[in-house]
Coordinates of C-alpha atoms and ligand atoms in Angstrom, one line a residue:
X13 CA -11.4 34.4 -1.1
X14 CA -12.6 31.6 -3.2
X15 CA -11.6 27.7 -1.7
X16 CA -9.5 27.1 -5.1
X17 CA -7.1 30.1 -4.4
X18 CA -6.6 29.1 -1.0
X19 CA -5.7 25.5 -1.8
X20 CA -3.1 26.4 -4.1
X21 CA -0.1 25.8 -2.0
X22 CA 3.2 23.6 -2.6
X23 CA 3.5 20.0 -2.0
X24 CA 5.3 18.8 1.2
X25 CA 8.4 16.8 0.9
X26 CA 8.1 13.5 3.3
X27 CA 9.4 10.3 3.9
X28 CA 7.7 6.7 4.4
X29 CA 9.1 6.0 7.6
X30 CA 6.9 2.7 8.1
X31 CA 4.7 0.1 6.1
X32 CA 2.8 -1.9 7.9
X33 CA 0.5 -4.6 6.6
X34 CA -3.1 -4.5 7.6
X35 CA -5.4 -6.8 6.1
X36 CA -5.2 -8.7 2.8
X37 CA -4.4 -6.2 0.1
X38 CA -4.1 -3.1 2.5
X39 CA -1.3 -1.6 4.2
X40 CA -0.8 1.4 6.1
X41 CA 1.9 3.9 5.4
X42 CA 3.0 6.1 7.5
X43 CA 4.7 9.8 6.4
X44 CA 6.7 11.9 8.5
X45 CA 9.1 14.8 7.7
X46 CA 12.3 13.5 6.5
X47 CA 14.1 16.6 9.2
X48 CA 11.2 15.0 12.0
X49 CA 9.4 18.9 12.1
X50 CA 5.8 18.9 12.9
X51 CA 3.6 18.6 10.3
X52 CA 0.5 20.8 9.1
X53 CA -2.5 20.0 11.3
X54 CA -5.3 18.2 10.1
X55 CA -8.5 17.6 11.7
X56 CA -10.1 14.2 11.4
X57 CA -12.0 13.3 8.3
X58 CA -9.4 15.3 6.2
X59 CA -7.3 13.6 3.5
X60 CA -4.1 14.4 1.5
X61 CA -3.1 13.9 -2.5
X62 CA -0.2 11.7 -2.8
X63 CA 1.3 12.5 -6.2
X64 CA 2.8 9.0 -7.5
X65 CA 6.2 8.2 -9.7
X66 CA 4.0 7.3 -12.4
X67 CA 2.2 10.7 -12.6
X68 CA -1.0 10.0 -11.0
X69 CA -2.1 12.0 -8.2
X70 CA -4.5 10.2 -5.9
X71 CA -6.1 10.6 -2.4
X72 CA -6.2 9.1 0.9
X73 CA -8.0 9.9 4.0
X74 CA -5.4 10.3 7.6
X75 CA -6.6 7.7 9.7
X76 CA -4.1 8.5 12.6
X77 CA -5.4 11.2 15.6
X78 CA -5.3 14.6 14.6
X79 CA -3.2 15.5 17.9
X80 CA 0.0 13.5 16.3
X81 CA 1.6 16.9 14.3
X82 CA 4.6 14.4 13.5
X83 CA 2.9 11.8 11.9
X84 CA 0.2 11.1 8.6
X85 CA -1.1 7.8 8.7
X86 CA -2.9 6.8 5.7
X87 CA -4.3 2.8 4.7
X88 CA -4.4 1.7 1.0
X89 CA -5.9 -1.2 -0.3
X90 CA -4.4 -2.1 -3.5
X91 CA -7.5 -2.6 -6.2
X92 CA -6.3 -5.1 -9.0
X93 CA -8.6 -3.3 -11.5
X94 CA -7.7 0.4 -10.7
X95 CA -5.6 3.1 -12.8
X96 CA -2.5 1.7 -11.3
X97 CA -2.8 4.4 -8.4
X98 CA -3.2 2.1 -5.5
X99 CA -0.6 -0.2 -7.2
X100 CA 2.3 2.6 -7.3
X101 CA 1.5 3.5 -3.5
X102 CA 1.9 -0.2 -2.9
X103 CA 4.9 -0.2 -4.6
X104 CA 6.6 2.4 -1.7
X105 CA 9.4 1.1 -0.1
X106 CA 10.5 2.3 3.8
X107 CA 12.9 5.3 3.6
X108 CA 11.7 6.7 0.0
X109 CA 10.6 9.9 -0.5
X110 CA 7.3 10.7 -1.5
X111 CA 4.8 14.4 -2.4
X112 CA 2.1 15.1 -0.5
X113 CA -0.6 17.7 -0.6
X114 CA -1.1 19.9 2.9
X115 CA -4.4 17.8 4.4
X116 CA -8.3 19.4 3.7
X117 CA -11.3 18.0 4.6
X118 CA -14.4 17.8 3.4
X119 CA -15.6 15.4 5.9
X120 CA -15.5 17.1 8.9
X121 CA -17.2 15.8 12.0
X122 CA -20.3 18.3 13.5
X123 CA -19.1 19.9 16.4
X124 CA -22.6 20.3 18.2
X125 CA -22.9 17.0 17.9
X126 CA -23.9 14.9 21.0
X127 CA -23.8 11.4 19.2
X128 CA -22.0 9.9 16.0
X129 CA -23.0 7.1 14.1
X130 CA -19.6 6.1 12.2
X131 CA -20.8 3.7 9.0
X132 CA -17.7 2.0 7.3
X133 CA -17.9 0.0 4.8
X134 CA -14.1 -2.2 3.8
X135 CA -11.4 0.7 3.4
X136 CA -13.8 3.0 3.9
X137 CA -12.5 3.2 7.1
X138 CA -9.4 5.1 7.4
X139 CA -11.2 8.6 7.8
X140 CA -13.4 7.1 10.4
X141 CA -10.8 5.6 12.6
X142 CA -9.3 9.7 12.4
X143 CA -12.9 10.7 13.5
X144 CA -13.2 7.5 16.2
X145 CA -9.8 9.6 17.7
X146 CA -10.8 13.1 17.3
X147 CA -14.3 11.7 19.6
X148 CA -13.0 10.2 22.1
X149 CA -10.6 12.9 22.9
X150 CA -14.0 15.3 23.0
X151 CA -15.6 12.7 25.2
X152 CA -18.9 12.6 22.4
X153 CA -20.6 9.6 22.4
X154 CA -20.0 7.6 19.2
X155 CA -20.3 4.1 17.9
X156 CA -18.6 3.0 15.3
X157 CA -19.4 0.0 12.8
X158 CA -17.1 -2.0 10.6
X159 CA -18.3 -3.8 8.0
X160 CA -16.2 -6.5 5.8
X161 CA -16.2 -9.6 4.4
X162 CA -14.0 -11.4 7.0
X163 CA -11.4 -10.7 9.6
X164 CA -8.5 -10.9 7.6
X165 CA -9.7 -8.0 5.4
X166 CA -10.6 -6.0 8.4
X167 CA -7.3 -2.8 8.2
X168 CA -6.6 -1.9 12.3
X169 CA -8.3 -4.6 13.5
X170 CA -6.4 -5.6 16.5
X171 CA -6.9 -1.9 17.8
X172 CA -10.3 -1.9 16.6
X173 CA -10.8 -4.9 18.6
X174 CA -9.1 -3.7 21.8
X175 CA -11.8 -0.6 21.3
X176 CA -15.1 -2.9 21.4
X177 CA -14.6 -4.3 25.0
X178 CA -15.9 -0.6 25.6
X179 CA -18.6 -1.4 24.0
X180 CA -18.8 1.1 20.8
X181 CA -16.8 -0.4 18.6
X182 CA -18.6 -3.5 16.2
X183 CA -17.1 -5.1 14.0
X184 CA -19.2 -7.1 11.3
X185 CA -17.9 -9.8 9.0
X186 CA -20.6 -10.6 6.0
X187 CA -18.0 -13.6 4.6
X188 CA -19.1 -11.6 1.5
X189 CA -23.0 -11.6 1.4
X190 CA -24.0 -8.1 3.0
X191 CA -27.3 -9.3 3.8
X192 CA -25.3 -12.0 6.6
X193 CA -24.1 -8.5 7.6
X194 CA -25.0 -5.2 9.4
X195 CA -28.5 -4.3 9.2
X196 CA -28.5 -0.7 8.1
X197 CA -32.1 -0.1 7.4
X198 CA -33.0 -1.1 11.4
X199 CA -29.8 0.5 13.1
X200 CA -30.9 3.8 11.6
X201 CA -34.6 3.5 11.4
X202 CA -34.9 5.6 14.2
X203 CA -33.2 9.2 14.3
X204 CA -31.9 10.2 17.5
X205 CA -31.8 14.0 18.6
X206 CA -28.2 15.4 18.0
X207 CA -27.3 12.5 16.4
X208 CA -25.0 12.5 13.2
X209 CA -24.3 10.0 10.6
X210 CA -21.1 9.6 8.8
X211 CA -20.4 6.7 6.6
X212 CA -18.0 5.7 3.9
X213 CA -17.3 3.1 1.4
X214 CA -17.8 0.9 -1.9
X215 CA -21.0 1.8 -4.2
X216 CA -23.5 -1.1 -2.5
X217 CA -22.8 0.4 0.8
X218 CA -22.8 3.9 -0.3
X219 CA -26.3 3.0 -1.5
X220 CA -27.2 1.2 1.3
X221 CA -26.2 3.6 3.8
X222 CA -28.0 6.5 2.0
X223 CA -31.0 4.9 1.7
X224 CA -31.3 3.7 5.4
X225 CA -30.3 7.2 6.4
X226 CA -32.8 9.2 4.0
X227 CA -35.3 9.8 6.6
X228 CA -32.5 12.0 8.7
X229 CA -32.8 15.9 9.4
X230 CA -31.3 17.7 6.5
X231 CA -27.6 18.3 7.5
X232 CA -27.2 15.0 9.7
X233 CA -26.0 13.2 7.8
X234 CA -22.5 12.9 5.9
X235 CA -20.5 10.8 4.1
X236 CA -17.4 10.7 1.8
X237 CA -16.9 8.4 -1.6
X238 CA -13.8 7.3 -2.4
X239 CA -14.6 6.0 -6.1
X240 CA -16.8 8.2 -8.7
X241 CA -20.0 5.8 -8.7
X242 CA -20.5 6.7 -12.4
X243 CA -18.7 7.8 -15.7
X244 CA -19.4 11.7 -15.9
X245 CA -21.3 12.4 -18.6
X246 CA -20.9 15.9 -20.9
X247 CA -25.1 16.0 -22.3
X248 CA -25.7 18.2 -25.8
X249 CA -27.6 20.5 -24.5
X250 CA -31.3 21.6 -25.4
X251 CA -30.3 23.6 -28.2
X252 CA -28.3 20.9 -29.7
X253 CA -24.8 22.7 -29.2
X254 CA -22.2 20.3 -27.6
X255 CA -21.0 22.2 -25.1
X256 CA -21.7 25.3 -23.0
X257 CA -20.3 29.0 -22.0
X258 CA -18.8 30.0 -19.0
X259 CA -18.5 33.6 -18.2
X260 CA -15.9 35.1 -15.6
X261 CA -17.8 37.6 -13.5
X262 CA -15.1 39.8 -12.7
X263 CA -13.7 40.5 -16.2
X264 CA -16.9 39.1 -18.5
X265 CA -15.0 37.0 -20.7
X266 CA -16.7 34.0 -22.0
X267 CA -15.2 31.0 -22.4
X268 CA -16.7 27.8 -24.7
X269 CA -16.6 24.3 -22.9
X270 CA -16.9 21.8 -25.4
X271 CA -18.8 18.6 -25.0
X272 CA -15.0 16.5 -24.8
X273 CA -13.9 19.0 -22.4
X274 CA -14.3 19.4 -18.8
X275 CA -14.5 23.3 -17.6
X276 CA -11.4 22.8 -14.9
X277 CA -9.2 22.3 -18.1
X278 CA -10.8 25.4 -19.9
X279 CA -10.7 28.1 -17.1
X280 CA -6.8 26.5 -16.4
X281 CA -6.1 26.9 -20.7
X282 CA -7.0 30.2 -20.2
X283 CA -4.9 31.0 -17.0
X284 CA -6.9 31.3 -14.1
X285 CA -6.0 29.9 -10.9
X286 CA -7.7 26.8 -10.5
X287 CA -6.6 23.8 -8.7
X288 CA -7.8 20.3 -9.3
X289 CA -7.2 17.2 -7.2
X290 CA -9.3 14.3 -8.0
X291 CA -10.8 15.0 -11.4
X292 CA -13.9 13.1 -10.4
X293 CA -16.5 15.4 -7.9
X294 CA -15.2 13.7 -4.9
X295 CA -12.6 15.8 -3.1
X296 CA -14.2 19.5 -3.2
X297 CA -10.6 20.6 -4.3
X298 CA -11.7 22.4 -7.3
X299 CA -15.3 24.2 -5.7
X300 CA -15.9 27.3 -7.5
X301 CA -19.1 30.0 -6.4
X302 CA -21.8 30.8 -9.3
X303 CA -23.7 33.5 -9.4
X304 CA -25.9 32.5 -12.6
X305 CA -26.9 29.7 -14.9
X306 CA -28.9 26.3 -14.7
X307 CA -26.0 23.5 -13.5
X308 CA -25.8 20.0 -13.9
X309 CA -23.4 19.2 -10.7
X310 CA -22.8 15.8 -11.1
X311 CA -20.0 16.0 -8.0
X312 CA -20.4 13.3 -5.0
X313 CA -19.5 16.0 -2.5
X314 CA -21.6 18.9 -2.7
X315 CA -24.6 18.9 0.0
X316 CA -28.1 20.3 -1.7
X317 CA -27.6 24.2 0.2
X318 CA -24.0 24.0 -1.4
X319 CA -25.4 22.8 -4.4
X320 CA -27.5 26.2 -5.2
X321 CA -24.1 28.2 -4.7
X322 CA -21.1 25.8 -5.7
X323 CA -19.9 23.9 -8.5
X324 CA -17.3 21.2 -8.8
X325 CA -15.5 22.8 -12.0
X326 CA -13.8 19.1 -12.6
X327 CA -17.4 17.2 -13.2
X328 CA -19.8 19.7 -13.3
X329 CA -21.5 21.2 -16.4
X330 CA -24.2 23.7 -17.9
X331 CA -27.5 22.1 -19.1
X332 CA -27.0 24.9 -21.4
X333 CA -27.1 28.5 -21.8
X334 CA -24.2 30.9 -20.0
X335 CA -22.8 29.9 -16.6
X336 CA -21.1 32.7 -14.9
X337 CA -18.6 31.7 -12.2
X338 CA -17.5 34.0 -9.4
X339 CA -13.8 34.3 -10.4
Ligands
LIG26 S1 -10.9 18.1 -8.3 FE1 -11.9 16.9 -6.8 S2 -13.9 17.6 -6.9 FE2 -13.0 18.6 -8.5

């Protein structure tokens, strides 16, 4: 069954039962069932849609351990310059009620992994302190590195800190210059058999992080963006039409995606069952299979091996000619 049927399912009723300030600008918030029944499992790396009073639907990673089934924890940092999403979850108060999506993930940790590298870069990371749980319960050697300007924008740091007397646990304060910070290019110059990379944060270290990691074995290396890097763009394509066709395999009817449009909102016009989270290639919400047609993917969450058999209906786009989707 395709992933955009499966993920159609209700929104879960829950309650802020605690706010708890982090670091400056971020607090955590913590969900739980307003009866106190267990909630839906998640695995670390998995994230949930909170949909907001003011309409917007937006998502945050769990940073809590997968084994609490009574709890989500998520951490938000409120961004000054954002759609107002951040700045409606920050306006929560204890005891009010708020929609929630059932968790997925699209981050999920390797299981034959015999190390992790955990890369976090600022609020970046909530999924990683989910994935720091999840590894120490399976006894897999990690280490985990926290990069921020200073300690008072550092989210979980006291338990963070408690953590790095083991010895796997760094935390690195830049004071806002990243080159006073972590040195990403050396601590992954080398691979390391059965190692996996995971890393997660603002554009710079997003860029950073891939770059130091591009030598890795294909499939070792993973991360998650949590802000589109660029403005999608909708080309003319090589025939000078502004837009492109779609065609649904199963019943062969074409449908025209103009250059204004995106193709979620036209296979959703026309009534098929597609769910959309983000609206921006990051969550894998709205993944569709092709069977045909040249695609410009222009998702942050599709690997290269998913690439040739996915699509992100939400961002991604024909360079032209018919695209036939397996729906
Ligand atoms: S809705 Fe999130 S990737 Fe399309």
């Amino acid at each position: 069954m395709n992933s955009i049927v499966q993920n159609a399912t209700a929104t879960l009723s829950l309650l802020v039962r605690q706010i708890t300030f982090q670091a400056q600008g971020i607090n955590s918030y913590e969900l739980v069932d307003p009866l106190g029944k267990e909630l839906p499992a998640f695995t670390a790396g998995a994230h949930l849609d909170l949909h907001l009073a003011n309409g917007l639907v937006r998502q945050y990673s769990l940073s809590n351990a997968p084994t609490d089934r009574y709890r989500y924890v998520i951490g938000v940092l409120r961004d000054p310059n954002g759609s107002g999403g951040s700045a409606a979850v920050h306006q929560l108060t204890v005891g009010e009620g708020v929609k929630v999506s059932a968790p997925r993930n699209n981050f999920e940790l390797a299981e034959d992994a015999r190390k992790v590298i955990l890369l976090a870069g600022g609020i970046g990371v909530t999924p990683m302190k989910a994935m720091l749980h999840e590894l120490e319960l399976s006894a897999t050697d990690y280490e985990l590195h926290y990069c921020c300007k200073g300690p008072e924008f550092a989210a979980f740091k006291d338990e963070f800190e408690q953590r790095g007397s083991a010895g796997n646990v760094h935390l690195h304060f830049d004071g806002g210059d990243p080159r006073n910070g972590l040195n990403i290019t050396a601590l992954l110059e080398q691979t390391q058999d059965g190692c996996h990379v995971y890393y997660c944060g603002p554009g710079g270290f997003m860029e950073a992080c891939r770059n130091a990691a591009a030598h890795w074995p294909a499939g070792t290396v993973h991360f998650e963006h949590f802000k589109a890097p660029a403005p999608i763009s909708a080309p003319v394509s090589a025939d000078g039409v502004e837009g492109f066709t779609a065609q649904i395999a199963s019943t062969g009817q074409q449908l025209f995606v103009a250059f204004d449009q995106s193709l979620a909102q036209v296979l959703q016009d026309a009534g098929l069952p597609v769910e959309t989270s983000c609206q921006s290639g990051l969550c894998g919400t709205c993944k569709v299979r092709y069977l045909c047609g040249e695609v410009d993917h222009q998702d942050y969450i599709l690997d290269e091996s998913e690439k040739s058999e996915y699509l992100t209906v939400c961002v991604s786009r024909a360079k032209g000619g018919v695209l036939v989707l397996d729906l």
